[in-house]
Short mmCIF file of C-alpha atoms in Angstrom, two decimals:
data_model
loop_
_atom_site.label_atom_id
_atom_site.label_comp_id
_atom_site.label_asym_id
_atom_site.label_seq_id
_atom_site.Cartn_x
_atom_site.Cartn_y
_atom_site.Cartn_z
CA UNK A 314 32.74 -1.77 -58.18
CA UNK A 315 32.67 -4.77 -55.73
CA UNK A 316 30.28 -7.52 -54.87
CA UNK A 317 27.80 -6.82 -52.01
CA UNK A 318 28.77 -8.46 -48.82
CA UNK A 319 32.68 -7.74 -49.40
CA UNK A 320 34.42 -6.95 -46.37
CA UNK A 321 37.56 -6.36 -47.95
CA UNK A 322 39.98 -7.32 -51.10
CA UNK A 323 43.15 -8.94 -50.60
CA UNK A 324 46.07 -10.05 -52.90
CA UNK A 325 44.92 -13.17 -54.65
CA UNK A 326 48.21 -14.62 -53.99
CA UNK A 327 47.65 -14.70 -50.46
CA UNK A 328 44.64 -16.89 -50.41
CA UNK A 329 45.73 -20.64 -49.56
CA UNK A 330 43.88 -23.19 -51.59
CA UNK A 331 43.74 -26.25 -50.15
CA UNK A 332 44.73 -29.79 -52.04
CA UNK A 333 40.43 -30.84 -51.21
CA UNK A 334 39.85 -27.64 -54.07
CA UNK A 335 42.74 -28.86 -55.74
CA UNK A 336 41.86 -31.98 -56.51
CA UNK A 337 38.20 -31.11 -57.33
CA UNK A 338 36.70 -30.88 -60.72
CA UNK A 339 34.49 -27.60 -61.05
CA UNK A 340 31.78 -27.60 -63.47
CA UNK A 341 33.51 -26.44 -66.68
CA UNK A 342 30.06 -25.02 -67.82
CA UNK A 343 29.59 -23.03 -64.72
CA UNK A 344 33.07 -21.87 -64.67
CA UNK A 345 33.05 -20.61 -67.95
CA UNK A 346 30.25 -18.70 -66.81
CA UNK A 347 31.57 -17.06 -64.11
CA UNK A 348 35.16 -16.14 -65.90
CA UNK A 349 32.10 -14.92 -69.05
CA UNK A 350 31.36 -12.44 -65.95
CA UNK A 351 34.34 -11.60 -64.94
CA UNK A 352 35.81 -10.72 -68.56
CA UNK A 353 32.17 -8.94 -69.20
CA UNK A 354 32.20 -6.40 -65.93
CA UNK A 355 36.08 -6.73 -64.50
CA UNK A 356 35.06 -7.74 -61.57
CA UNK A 357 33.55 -10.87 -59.61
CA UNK A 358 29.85 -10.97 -58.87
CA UNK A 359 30.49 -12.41 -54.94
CA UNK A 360 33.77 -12.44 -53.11
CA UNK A 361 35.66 -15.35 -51.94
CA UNK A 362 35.19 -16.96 -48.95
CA UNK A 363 38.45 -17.44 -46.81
CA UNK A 364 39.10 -17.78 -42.95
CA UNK A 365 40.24 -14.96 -41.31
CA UNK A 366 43.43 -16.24 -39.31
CA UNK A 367 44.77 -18.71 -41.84
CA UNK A 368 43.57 -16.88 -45.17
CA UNK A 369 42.28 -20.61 -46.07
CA UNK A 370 40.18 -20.74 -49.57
CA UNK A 371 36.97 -21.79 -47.69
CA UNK A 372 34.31 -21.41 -50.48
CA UNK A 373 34.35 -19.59 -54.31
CA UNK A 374 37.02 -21.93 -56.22
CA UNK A 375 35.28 -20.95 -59.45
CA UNK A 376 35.79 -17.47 -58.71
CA UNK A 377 39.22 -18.23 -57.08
CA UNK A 378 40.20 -19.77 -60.65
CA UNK A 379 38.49 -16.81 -62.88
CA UNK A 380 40.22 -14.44 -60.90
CA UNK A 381 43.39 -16.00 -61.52
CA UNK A 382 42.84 -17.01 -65.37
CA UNK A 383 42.33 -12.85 -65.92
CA UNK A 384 45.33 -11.70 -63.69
CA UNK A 385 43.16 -10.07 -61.03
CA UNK A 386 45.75 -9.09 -58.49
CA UNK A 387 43.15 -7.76 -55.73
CA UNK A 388 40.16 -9.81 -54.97
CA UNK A 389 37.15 -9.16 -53.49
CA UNK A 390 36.70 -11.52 -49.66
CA UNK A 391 33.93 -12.21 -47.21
CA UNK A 392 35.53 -13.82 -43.94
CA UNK A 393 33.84 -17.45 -42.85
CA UNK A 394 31.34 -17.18 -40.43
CA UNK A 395 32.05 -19.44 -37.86
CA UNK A 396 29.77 -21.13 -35.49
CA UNK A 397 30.09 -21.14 -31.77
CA UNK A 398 29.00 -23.69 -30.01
#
């Protein structure tokens, strides 16, 4: 089962997580309730956000961190859209 709008899974490990997410202090409510989710179904309920060239964490740190707290290997992305101006 995967999220809708997935346009592929990659190896968790592969994402790059910037020191901005790093440093950042999710909700611990929230996050508990999306690694609640996780544990419930065994999978995420929206992939992760990433850039496409540099495999940058770009949005989903919650689910980055749930993913990672369960040992899910393969993870379920959606490339940044960028904007052209």
């Amino acid at each position: 089962m995967k999220p809708d709008e997935t346009e592929e899974f990659i190896l968790l490990n592969q994402i790059v997580v910037t020191e901005e997410f790093l440093n950042s202090n999710p909700s611990v409510e929230k996050t508990q309730q999306v690694l609640n989710h996780v544990k419930r179904t065994g999978c995420l309920d929206e992939p992760i956000t990433i850039n496409r060239d540099t495999k940058i964490l770009k949005g989903g740190y919650r689910r980055y961190i749930s993913a990672q707290k369960v040992g899910m290997e393969l993870v379920p992305i959606i490339y940044e859209k960028l904007a052209f101006t």
